[in-house]
PDB file of C-alpha atoms in Angstrom:
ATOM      1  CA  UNK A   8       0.000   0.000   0.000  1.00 43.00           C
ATOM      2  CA  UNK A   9       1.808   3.394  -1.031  1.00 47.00           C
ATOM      3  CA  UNK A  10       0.978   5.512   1.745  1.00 49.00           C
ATOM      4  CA  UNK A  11       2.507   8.578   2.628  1.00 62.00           C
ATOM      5  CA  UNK A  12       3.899   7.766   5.932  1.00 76.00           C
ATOM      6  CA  UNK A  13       7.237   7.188   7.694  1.00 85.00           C
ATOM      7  CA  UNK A  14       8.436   3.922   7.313  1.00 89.00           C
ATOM      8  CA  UNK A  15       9.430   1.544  10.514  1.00 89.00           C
ATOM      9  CA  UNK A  16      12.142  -1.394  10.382  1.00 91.00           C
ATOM     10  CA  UNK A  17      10.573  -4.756  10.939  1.00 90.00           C
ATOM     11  CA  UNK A  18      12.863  -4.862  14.196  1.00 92.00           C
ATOM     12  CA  UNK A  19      11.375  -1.547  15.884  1.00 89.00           C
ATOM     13  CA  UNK A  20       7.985  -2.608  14.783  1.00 89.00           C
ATOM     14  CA  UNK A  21       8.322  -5.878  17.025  1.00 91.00           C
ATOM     15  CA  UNK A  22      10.592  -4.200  19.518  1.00 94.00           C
ATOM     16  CA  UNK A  23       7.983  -1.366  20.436  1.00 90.00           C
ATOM     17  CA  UNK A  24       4.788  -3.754  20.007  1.00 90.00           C
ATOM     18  CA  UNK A  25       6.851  -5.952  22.632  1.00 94.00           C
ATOM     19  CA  UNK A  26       7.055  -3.066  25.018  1.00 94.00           C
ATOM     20  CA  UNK A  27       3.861  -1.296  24.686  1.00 91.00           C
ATOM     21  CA  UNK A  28       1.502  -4.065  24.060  1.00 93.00           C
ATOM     22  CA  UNK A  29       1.452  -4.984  28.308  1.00 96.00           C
ATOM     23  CA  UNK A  30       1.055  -1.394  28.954  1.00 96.00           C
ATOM     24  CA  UNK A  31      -2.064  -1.173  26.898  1.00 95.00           C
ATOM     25  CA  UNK A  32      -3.633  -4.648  27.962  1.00 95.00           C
ATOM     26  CA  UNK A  33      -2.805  -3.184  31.609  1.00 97.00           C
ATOM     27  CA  UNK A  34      -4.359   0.638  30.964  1.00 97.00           C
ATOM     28  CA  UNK A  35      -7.027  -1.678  29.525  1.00 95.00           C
ATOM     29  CA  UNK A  36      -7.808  -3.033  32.733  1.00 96.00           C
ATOM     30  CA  UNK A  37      -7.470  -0.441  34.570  1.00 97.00           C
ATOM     31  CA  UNK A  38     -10.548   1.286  32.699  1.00 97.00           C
ATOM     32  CA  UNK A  39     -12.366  -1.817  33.052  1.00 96.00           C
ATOM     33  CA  UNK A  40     -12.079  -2.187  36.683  1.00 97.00           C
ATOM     34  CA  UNK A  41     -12.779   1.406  37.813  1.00 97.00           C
ATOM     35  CA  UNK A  42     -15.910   1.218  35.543  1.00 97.00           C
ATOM     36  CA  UNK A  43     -16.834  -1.608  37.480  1.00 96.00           C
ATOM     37  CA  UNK A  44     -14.978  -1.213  40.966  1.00 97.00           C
ATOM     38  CA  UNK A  45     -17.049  -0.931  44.252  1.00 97.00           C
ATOM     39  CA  UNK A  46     -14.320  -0.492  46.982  1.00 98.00           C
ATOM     40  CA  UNK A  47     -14.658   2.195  49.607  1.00 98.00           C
ATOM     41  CA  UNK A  48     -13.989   5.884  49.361  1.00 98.00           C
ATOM     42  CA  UNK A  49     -10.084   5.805  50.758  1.00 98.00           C
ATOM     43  CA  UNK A  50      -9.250   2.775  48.061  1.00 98.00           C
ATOM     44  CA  UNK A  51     -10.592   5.089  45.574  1.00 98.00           C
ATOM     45  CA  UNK A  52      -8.548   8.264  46.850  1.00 98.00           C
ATOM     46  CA  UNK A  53      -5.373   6.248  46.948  1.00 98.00           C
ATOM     47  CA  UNK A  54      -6.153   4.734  43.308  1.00 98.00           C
ATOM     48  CA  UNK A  55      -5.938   7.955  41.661  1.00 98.00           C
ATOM     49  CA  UNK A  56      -3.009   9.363  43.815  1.00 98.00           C
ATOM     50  CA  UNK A  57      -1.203   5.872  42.222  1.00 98.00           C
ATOM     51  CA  UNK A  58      -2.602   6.537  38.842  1.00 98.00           C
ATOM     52  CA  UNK A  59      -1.498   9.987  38.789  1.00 98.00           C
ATOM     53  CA  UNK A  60       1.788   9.616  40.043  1.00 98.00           C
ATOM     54  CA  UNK A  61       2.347   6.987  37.418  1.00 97.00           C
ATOM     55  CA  UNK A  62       0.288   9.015  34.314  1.00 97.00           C
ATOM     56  CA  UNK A  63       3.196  11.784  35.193  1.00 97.00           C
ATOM     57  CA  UNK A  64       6.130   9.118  35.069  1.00 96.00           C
ATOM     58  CA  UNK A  65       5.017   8.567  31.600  1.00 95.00           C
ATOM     59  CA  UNK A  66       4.535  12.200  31.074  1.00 94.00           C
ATOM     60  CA  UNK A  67       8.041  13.224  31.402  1.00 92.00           C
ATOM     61  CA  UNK A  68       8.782  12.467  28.209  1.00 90.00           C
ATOM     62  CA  UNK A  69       6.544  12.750  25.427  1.00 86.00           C
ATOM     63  CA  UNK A  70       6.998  12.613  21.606  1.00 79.00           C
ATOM     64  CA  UNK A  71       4.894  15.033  18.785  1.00 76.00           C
ATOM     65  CA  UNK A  72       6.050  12.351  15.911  1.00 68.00           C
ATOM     66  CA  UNK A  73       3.656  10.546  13.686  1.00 66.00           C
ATOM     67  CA  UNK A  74       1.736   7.751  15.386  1.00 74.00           C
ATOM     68  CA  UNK A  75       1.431   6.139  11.869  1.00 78.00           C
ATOM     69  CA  UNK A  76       3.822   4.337  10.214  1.00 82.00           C
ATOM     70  CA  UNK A  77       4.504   2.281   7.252  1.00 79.00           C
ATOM     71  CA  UNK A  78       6.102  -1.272   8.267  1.00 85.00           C
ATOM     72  CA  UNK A  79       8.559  -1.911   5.528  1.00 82.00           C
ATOM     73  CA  UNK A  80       8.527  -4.875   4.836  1.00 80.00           C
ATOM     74  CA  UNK A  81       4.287  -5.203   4.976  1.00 80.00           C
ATOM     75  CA  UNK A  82       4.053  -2.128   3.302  1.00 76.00           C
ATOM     76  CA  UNK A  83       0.724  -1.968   6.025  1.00 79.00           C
ATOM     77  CA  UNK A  84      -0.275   1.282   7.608  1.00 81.00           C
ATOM     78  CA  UNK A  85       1.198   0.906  11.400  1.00 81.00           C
ATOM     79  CA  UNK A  86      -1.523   2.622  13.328  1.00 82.00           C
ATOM     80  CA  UNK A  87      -0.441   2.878  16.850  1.00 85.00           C
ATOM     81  CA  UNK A  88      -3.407   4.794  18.466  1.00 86.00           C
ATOM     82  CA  UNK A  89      -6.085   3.862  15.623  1.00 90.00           C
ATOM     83  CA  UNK A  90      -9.123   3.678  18.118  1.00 93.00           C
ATOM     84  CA  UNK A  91     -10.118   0.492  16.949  1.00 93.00           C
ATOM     85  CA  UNK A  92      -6.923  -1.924  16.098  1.00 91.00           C
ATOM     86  CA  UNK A  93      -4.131   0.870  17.839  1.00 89.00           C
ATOM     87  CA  UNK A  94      -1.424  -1.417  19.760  1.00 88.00           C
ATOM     88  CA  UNK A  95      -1.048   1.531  22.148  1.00 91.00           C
ATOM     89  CA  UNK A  96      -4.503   2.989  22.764  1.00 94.00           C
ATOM     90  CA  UNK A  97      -6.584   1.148  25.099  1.00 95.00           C
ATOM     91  CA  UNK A  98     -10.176   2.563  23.965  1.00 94.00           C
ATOM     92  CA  UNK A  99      -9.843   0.133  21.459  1.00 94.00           C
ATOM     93  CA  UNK A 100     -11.285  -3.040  21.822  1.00 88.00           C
ATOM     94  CA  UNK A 101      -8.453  -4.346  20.183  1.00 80.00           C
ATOM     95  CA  UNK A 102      -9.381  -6.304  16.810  1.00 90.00           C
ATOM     96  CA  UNK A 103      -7.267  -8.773  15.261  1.00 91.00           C
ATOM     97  CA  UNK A 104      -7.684  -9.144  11.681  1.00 93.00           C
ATOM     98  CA  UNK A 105      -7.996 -12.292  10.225  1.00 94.00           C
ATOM     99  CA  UNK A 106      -8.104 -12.519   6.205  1.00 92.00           C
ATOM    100  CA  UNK A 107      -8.802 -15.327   4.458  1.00 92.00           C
ATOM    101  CA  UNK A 108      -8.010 -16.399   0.850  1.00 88.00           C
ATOM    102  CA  UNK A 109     -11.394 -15.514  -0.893  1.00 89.00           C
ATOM    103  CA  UNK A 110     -10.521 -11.591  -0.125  1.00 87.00           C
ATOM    104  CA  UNK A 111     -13.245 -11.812   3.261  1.00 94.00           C
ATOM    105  CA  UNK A 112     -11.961 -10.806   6.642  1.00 96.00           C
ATOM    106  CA  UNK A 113     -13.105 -11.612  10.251  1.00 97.00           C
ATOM    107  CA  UNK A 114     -12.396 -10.482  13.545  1.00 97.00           C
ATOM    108  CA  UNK A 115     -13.841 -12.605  17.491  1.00 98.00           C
ATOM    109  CA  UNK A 116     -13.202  -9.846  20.219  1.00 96.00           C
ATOM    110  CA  UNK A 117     -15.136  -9.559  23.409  1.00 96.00           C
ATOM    111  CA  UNK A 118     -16.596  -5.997  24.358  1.00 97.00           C
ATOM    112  CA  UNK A 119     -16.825  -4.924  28.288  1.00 96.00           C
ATOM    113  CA  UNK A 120     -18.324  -2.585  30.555  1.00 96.00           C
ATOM    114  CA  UNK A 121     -16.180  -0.063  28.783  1.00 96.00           C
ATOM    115  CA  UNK A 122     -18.020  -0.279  25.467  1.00 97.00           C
ATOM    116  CA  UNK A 123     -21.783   0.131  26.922  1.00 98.00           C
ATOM    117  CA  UNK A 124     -24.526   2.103  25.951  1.00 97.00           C
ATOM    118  CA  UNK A 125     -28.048   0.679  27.017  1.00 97.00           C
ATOM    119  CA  UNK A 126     -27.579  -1.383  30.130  1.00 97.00           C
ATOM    120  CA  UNK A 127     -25.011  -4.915  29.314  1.00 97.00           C
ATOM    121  CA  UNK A 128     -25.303  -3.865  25.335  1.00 98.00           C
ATOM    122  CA  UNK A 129     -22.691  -2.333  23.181  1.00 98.00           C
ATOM    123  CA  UNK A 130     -23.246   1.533  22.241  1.00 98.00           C
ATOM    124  CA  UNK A 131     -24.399   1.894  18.706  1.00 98.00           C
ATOM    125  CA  UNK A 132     -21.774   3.665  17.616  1.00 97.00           C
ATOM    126  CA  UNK A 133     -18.821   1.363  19.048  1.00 98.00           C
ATOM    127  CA  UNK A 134     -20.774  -1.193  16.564  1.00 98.00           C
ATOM    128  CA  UNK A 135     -19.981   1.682  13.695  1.00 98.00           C
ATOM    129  CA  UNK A 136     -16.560   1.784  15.019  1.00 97.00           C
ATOM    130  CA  UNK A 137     -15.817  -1.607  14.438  1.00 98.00           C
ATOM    131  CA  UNK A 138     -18.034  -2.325  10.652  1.00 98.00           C
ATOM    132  CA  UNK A 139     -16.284   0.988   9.645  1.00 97.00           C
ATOM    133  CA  UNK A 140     -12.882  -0.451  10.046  1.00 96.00           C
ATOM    134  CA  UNK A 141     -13.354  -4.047   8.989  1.00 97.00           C
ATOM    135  CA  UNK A 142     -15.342  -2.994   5.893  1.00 97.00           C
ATOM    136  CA  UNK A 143     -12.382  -0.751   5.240  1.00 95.00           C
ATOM    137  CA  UNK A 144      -9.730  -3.815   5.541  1.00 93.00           C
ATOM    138  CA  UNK A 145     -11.922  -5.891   3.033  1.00 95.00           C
ATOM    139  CA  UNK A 146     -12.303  -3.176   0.342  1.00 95.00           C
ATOM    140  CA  UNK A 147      -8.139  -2.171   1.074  1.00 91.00           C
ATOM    141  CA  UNK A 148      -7.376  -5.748   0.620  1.00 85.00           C
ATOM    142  CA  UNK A 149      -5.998  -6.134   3.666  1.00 80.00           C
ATOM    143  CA  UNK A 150      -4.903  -2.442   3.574  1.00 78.00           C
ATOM    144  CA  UNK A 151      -2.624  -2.638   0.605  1.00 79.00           C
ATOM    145  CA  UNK A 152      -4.493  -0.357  -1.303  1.00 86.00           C
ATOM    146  CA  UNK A 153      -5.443   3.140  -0.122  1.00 86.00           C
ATOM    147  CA  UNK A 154      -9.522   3.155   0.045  1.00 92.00           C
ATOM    148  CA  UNK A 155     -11.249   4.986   3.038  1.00 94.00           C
ATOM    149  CA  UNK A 156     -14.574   5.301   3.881  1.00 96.00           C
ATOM    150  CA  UNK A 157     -17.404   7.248   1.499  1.00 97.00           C
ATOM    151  CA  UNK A 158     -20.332   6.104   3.412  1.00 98.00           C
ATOM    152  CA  UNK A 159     -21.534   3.995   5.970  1.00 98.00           C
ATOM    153  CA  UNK A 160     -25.259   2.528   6.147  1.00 98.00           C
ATOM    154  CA  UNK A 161     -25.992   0.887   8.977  1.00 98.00           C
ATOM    155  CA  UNK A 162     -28.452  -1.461   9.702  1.00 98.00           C
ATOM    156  CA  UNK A 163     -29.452  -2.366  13.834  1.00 98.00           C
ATOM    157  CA  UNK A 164     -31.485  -5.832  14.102  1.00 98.00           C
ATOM    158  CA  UNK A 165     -31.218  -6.112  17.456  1.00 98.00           C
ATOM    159  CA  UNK A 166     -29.163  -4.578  20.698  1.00 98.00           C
ATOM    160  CA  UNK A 167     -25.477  -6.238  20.511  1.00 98.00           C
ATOM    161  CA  UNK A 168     -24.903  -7.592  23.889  1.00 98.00           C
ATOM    162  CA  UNK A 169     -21.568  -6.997  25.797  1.00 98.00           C
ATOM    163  CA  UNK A 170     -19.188 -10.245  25.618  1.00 97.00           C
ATOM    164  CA  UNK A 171     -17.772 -12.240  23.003  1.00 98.00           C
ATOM    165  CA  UNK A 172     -18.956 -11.531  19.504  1.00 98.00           C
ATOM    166  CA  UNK A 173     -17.406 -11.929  15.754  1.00 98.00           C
ATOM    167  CA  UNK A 174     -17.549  -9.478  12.358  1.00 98.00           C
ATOM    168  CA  UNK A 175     -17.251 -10.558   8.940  1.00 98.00           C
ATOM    169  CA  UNK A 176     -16.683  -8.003   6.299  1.00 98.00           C
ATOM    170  CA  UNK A 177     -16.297  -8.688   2.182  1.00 97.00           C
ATOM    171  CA  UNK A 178     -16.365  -6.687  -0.628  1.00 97.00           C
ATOM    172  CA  UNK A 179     -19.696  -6.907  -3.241  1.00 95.00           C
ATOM    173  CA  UNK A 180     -17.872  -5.412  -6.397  1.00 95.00           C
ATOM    174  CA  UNK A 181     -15.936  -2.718  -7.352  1.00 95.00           C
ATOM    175  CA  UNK A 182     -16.366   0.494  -9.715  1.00 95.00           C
ATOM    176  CA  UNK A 183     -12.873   2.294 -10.811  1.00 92.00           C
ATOM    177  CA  UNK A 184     -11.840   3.901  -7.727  1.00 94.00           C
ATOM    178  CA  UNK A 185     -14.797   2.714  -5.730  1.00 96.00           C
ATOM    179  CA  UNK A 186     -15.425  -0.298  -3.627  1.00 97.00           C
ATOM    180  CA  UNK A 187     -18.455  -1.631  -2.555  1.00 98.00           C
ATOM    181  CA  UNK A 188     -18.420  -3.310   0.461  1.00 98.00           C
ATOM    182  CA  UNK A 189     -20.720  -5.402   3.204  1.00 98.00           C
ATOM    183  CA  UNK A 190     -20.385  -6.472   6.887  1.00 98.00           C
ATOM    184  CA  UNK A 191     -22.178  -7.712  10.105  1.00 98.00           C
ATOM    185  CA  UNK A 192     -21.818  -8.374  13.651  1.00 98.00           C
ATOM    186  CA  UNK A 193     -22.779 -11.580  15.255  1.00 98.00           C
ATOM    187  CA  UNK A 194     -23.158 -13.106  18.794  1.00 98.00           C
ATOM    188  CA  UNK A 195     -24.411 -16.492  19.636  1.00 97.00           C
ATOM    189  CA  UNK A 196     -27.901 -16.117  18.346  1.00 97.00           C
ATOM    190  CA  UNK A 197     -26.986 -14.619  15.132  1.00 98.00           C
ATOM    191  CA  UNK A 198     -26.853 -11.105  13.477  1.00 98.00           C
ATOM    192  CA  UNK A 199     -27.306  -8.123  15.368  1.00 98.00           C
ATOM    193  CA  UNK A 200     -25.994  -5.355  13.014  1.00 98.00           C
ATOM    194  CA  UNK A 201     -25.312  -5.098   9.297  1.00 98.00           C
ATOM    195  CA  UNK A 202     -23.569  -2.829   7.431  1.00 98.00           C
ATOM    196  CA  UNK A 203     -22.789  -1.817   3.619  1.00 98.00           C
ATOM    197  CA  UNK A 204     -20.697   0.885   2.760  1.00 98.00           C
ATOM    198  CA  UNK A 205     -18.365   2.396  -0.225  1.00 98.00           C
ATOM    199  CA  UNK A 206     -14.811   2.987  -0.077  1.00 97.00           C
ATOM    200  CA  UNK A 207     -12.994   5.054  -2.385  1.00 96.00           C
ATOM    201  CA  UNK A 208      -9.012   6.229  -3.478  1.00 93.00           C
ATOM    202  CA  UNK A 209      -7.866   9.072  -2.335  1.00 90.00           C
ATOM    203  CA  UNK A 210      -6.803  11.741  -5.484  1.00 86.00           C
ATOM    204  CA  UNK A 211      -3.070  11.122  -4.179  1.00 81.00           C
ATOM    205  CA  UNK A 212      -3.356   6.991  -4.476  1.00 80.00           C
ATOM    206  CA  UNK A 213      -4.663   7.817  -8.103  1.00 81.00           C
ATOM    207  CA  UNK A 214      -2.136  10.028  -9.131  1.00 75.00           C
ATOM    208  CA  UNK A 215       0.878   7.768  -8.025  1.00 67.00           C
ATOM    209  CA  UNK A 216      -1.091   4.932 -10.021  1.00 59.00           C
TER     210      UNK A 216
END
């Protein structure tokens, strides 16, 4: 995928992921728990002396760099805080990516007390979060060709409970720059969202073509 971004050795890639990766999953938790957390008031107080005192350990040095990167040997977009995949943000759920031969892709991820809207189901528009980006990786091709999001149609069977669900994504056809594709989330019972959208090429992607 010729994207204009910085490009990152294979070796830093796994080095950083390595390092940062426990941090998330831990920051992660961390939400999670004081979502859910009913300890009394002086816990509390001395919870968020500890998390301050470590949020400014990590503030003491911060970097103004991009937080995307191209991996060089992939040639994949390396989105480090993308709210839905990012290694190091911990709003996402994370989703894993799994692409089979036939050009569909699939993700299984479980979604907490974090990701709520009505009471134990997932906010509507965590649900967009997650069609938007795995309808993007199907009409990208696994992200090897610059296509981003036109519209998004959504279509809400049913309330998507909190816990362990799966999203499929493929693409219907495509039109010159355009790609037309479709997606749903399931849990156990079946579909609970579906989504269609069209991804297009950026002007810059078509002029370096």
């Amino acid at each position: 995928m010729s994207v204009p971004f910085e490009v990152i050795s294979a070796d830093e890639h796994d080095r950083l992921q390595e390092l940062y990766g426990p941090l998330t999953a831990a920051v992660r938790k961390l939400v999670d728990a004081s979502i859910r957390t009913s300890v009394d008031d002086e816990t509390v107080r001395a919870a968020v002396a500890s998390i301050e005192a470590v949020t400014a350990s990590l503030d003491r040095r911060q970097h103004d760099g991009p937080r995307t990167l191209r991996h060089e040997i992939t040639g994949r977009p390396v989105a480090w805080a993308d709210p839905a995949i990012g290694w190091r943000n911990a709003i996402a759920p994370p989703l894993q990516i799994q692409h089979t031969e036939t050009g569909r892709c699939w993700t299984e991820f479980t979604l907490g007390a974090a990701y709520e809207g009505p009471p134990n189901r997932v906010h509507g528009g965590i649900c967009a979060l997650v069609l938007d980006h795995l309808l993007g990786e199907a009409a990208s091709e696994g992200l090897t060709i610059p296509r981003f999001t036109g519209t998004l149609t959504l279509k809400y069977l049913r309330g998507t409970p909190l816990g362990p669900l799966r999203a499929e994504a493929w693409v219907d056809r495509t039109e010159g720059f355009k790609a037309f594709a479709r997606g749903r989330i399931l849990d156990a019972e079946g579909v609970t969202v579906e989504a269609e959208g069209i991804f297009v090429m950026p002007a810059w992607a078509r002029e370096a073509g």
